[in-house]
PDB file of C-alpha atoms in Angstrom:
ATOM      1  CA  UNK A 206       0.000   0.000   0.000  1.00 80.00           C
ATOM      2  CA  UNK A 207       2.961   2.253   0.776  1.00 83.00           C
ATOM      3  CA  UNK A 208       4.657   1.126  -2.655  1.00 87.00           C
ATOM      4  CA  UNK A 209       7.280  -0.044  -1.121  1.00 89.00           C
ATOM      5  CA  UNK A 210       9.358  -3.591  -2.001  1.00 92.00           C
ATOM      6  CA  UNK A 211      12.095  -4.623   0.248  1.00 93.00           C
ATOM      7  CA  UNK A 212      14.094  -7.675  -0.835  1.00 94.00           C
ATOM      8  CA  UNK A 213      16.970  -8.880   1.758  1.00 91.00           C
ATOM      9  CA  UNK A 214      19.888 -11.443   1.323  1.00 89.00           C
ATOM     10  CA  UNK A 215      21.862 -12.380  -1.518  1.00 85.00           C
ATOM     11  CA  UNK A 216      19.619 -10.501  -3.845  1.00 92.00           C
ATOM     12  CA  UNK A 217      19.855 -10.943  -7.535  1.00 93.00           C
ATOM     13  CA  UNK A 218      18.267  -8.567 -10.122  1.00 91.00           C
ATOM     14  CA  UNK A 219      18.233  -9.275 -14.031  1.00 91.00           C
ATOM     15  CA  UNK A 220      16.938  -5.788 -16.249  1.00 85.00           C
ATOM     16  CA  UNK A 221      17.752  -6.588 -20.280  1.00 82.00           C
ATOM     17  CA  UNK A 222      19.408  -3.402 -21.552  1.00 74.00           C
ATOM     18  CA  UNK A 223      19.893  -2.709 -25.335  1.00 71.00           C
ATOM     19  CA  UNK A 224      19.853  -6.093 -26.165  1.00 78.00           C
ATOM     20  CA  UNK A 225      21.891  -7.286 -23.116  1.00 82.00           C
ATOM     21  CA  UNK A 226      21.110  -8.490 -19.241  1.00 88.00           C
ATOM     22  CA  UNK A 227      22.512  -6.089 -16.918  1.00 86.00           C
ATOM     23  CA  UNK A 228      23.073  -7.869 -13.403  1.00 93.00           C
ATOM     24  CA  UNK A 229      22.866  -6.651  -9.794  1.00 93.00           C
ATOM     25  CA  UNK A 230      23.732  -8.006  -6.722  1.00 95.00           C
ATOM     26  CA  UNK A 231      23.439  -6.633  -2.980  1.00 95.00           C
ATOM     27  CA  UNK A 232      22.653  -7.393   0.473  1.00 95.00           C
ATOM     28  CA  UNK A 233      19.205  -5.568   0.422  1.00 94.00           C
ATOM     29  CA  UNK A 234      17.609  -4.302  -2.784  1.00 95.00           C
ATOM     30  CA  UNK A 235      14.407  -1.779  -1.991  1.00 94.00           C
ATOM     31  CA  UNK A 236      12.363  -0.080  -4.855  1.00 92.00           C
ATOM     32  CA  UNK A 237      10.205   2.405  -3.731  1.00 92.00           C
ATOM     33  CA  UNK A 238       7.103   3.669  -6.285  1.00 91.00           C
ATOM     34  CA  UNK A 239       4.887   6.240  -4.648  1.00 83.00           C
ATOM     35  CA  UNK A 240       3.704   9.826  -5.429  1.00 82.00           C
ATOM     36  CA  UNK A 241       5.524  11.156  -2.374  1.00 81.00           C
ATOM     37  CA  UNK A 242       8.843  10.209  -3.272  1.00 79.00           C
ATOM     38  CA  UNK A 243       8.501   9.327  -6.856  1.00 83.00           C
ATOM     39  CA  UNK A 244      10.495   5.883  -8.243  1.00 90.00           C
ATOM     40  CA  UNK A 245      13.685   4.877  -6.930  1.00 89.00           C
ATOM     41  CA  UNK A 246      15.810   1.578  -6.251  1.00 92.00           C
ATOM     42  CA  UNK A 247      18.165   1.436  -3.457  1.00 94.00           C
ATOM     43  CA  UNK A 248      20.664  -1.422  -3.132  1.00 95.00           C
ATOM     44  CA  UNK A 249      23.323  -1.328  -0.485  1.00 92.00           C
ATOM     45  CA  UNK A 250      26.187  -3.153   0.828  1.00 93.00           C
ATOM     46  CA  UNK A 251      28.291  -5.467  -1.220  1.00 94.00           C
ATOM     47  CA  UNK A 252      26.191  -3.796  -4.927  1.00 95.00           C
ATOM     48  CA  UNK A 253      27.651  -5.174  -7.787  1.00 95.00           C
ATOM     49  CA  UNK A 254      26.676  -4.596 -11.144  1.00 93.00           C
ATOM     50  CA  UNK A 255      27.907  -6.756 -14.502  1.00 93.00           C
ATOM     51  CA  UNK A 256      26.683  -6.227 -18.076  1.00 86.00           C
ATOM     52  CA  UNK A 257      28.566  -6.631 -21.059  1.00 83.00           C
ATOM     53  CA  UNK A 258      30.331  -3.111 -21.203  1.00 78.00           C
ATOM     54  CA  UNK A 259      30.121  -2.084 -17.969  1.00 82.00           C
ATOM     55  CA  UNK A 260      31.114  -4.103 -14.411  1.00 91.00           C
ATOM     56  CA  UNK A 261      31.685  -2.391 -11.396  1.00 93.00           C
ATOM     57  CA  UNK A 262      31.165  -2.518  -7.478  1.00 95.00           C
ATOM     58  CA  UNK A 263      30.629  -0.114  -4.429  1.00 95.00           C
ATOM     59  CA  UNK A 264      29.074  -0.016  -0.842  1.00 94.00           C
ATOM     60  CA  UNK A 265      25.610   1.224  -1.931  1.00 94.00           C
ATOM     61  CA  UNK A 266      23.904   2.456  -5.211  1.00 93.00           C
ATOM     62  CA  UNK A 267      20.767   4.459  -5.915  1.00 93.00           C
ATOM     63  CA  UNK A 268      18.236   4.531  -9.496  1.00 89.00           C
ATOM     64  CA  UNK A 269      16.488   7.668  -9.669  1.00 86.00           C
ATOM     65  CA  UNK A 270      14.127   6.619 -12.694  1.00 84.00           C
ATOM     66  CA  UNK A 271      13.265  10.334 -13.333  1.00 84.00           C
ATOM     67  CA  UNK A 272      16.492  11.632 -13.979  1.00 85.00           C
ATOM     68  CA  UNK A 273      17.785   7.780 -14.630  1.00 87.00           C
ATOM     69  CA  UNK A 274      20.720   8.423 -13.275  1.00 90.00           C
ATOM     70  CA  UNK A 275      22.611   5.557 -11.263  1.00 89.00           C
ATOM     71  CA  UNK A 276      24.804   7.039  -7.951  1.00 93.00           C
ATOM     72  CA  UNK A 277      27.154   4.916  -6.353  1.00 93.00           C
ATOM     73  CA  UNK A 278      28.642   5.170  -3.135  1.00 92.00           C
ATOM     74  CA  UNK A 279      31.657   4.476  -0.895  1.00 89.00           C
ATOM     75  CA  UNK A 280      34.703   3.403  -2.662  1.00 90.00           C
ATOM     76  CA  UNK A 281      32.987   2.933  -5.949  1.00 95.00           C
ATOM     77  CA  UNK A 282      35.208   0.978  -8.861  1.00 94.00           C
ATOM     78  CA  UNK A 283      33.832   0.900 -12.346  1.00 91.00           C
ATOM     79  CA  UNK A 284      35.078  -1.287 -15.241  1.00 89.00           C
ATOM     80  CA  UNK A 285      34.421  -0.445 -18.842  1.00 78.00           C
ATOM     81  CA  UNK A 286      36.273  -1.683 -22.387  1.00 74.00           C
ATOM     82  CA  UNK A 287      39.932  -2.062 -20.811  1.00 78.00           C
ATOM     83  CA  UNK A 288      39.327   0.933 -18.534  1.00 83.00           C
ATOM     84  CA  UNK A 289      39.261   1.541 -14.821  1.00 91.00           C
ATOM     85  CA  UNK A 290      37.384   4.366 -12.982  1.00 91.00           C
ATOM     86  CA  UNK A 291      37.707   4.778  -9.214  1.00 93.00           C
ATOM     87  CA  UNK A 292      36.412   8.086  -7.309  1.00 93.00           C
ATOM     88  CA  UNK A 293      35.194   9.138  -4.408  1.00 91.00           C
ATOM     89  CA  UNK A 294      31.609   9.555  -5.711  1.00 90.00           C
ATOM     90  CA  UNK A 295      30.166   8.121  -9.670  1.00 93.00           C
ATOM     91  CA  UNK A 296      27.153   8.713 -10.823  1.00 92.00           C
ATOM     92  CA  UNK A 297      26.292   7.480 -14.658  1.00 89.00           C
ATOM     93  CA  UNK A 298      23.711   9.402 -17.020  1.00 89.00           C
ATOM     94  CA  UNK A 299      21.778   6.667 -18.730  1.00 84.00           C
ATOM     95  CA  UNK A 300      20.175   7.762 -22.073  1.00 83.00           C
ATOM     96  CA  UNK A 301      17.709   5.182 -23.907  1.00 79.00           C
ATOM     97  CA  UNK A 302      19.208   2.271 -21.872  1.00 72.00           C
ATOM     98  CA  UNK A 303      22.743   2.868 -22.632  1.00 78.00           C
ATOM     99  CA  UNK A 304      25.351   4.944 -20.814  1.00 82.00           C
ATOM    100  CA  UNK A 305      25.442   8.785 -22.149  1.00 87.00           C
ATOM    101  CA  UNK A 306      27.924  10.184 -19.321  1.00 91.00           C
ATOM    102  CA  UNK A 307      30.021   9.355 -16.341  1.00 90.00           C
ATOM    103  CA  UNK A 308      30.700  11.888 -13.389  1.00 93.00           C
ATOM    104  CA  UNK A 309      33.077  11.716 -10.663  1.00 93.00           C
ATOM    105  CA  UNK A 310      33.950  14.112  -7.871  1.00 88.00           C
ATOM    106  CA  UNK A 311      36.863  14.046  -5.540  1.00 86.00           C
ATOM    107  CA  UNK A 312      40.083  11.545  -5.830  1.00 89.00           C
ATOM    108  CA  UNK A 313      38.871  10.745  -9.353  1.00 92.00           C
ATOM    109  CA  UNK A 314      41.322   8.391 -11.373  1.00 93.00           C
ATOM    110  CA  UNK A 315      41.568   6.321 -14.520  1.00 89.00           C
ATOM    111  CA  UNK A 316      43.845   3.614 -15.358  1.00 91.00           C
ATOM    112  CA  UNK A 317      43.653   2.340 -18.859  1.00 84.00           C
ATOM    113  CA  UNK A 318      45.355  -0.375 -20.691  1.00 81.00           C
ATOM    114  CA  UNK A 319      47.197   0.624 -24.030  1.00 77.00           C
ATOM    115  CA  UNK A 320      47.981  -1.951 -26.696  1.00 74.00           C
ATOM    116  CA  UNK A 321      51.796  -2.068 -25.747  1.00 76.00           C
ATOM    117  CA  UNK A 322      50.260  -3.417 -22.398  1.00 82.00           C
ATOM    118  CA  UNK A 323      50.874  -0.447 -20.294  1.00 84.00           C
ATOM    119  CA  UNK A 324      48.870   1.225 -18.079  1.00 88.00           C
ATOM    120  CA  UNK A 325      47.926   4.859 -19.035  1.00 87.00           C
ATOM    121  CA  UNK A 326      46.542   6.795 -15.959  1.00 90.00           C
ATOM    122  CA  UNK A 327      44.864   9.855 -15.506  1.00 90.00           C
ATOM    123  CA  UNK A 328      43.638  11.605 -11.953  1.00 93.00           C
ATOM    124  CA  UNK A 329      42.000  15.231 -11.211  1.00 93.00           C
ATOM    125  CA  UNK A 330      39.508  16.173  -8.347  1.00 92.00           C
ATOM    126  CA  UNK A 331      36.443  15.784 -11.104  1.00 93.00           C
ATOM    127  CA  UNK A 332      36.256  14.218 -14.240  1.00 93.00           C
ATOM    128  CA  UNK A 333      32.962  13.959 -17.285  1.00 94.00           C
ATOM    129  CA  UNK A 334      33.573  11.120 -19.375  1.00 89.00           C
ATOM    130  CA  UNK A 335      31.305  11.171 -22.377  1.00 90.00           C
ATOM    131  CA  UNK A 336      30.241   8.063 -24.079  1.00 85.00           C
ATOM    132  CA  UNK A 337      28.318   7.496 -27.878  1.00 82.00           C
ATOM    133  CA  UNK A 338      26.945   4.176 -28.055  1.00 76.00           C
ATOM    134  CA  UNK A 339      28.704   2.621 -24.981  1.00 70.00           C
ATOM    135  CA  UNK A 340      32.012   3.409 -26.216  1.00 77.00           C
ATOM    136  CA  UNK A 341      33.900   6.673 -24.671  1.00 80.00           C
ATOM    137  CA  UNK A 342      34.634   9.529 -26.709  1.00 88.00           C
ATOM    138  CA  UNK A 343      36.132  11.974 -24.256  1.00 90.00           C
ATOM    139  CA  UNK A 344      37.029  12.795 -20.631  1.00 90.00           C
ATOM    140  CA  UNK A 345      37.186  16.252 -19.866  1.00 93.00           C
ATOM    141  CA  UNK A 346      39.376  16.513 -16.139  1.00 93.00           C
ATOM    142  CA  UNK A 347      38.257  19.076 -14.081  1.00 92.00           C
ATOM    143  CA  UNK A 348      40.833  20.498 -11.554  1.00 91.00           C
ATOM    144  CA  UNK A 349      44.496  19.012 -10.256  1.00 91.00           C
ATOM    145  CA  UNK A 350      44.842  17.032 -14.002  1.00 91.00           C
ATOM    146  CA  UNK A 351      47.741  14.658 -13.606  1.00 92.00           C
ATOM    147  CA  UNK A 352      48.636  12.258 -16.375  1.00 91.00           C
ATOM    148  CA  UNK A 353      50.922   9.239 -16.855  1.00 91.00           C
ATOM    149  CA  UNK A 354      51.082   7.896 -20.664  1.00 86.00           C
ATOM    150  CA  UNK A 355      53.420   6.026 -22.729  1.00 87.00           C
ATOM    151  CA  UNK A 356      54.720   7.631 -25.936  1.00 84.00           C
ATOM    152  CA  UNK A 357      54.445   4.744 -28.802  1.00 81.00           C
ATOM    153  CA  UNK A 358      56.632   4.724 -31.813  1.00 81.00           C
ATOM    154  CA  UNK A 359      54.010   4.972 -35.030  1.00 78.00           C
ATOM    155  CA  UNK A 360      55.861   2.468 -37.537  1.00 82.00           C
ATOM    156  CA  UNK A 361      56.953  -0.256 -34.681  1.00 80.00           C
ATOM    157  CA  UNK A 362      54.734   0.729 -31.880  1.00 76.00           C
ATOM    158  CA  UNK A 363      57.489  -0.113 -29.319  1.00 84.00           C
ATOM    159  CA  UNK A 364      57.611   2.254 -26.299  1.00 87.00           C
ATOM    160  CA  UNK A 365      59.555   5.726 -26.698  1.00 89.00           C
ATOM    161  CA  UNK A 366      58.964   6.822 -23.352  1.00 90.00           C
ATOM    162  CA  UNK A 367      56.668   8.011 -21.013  1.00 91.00           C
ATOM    163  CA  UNK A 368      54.968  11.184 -20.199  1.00 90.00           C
ATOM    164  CA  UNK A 369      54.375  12.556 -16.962  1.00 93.00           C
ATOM    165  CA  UNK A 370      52.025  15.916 -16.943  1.00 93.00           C
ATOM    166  CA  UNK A 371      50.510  18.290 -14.272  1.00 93.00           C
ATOM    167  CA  UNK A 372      48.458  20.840 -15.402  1.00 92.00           C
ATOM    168  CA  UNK A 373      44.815  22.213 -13.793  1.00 92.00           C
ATOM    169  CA  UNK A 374      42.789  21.013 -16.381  1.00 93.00           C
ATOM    170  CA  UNK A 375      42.633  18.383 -19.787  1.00 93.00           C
ATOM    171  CA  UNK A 376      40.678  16.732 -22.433  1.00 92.00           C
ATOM    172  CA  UNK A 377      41.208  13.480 -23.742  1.00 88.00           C
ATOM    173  CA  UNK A 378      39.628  12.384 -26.848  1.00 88.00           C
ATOM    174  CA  UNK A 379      39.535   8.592 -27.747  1.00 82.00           C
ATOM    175  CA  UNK A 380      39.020   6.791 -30.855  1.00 82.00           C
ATOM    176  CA  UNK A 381      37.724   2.917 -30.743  1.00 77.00           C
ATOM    177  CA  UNK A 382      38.257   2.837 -26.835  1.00 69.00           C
ATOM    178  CA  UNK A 383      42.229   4.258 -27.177  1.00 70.00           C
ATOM    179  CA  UNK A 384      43.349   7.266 -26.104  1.00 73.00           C
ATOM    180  CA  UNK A 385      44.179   9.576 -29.678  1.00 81.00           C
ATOM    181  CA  UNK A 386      44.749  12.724 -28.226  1.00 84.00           C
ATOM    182  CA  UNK A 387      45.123  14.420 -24.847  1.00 86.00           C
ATOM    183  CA  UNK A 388      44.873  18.414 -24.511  1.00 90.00           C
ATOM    184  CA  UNK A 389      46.589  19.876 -21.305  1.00 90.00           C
ATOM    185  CA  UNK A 390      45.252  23.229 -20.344  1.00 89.00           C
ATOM    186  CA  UNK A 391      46.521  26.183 -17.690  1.00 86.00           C
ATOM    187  CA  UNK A 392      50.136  25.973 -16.984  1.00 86.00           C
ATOM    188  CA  UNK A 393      50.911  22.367 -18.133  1.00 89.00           C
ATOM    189  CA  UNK A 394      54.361  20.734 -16.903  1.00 92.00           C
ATOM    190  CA  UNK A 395      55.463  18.223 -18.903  1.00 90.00           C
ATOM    191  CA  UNK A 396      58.552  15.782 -18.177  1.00 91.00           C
ATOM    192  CA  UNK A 397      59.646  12.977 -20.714  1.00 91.00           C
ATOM    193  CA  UNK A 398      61.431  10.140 -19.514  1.00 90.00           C
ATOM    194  CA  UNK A 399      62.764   8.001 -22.174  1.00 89.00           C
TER     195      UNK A 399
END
């Protein structure tokens, strides 16, 4: 009567997204549906989430299906296409089922796997990582922009070197889920260690 569902232990949700079965697990799952409040899950403790593009985990997650925007919580660690994304707080923008943008705010940080096998890495206190049909297009870093990235030779595509930057703010652009360009902005520092 109060449009509220509380599920507790071991649950297990199944929603099919674009043509795929997104998975979530948590100690307690609760949807609440009432004009009050509006519609909203809450899962918490132990939430994690697997579909084909996107896995991650945190201490508690929240579905507002208004904005339908997913918030995760307390040491939140997202996995997407070779990519790690760890923050303090993530929240992801859905758009027709599929993932439009990522947000993080404080301690944000990105490792990402390059096709020499090293790990390209990327931290500022808030980052917007924009995605077009589940693959990501861009990250725009917001504040305290640090980077680490290997420099690749183009003909043998053995490993020059590797960049370390510091800067206040950058945008990285990517091209079929690799980095192809990174723009530093406001006092960049650049050192290259061969």
């Amino acid at each position: 009567s109060e449009g509220i569902t509380k599920v507790y232990g071991n649950v297990l949700m199944k929603k099919i997204v674009d043509l795929d079965t997104m998975f979530l697990t948590a100690d307690t799952l609760m949807s609440i549906d009432n004009e009050e409040t509006g519609k909203f899950l809450l899962a918490y403790y132990n939430v994690k989430i697997h579909k084909f593009d996107l896995q991650g985990k945190s201490d508690s997650l929240s579905y507002v299906v208004s904005d339908s925007i997913l918030y995760f919580f307390r040491d939140p660690v997202l996995w997407n296409e070779g990519s790690q994304i760890t923050a303090d707080s993530i929240n992801v923008e859905l758009a027709e089922d599929r993932i439009d943008k990522l947000n993080t705010s404080s301690n944000s940080f990105i490792v990402s796997l390059d096709s020499s096998g090293q790990y390209n890495q990327v931290k500022g206190r808030k980052m917007v990582a924009s995605f077009h049909r589940n693959s990501i297009e861009k990250v725009d870093v917001n504040g305290n922009g640090e980077s680490i990235y290997f420099v690749l030779d183009e003909l043998t595509n053995d490993i020059m070197g590797m960049n370390k930057i510091l800067c206040s703010n950058m945008q990285i652009q990517f091209k079929e889920n690799q980095v192809n360009t990174i723009s530093f902005y406001t006092n960049p520092e650049g050192l290259f260690i061969p």
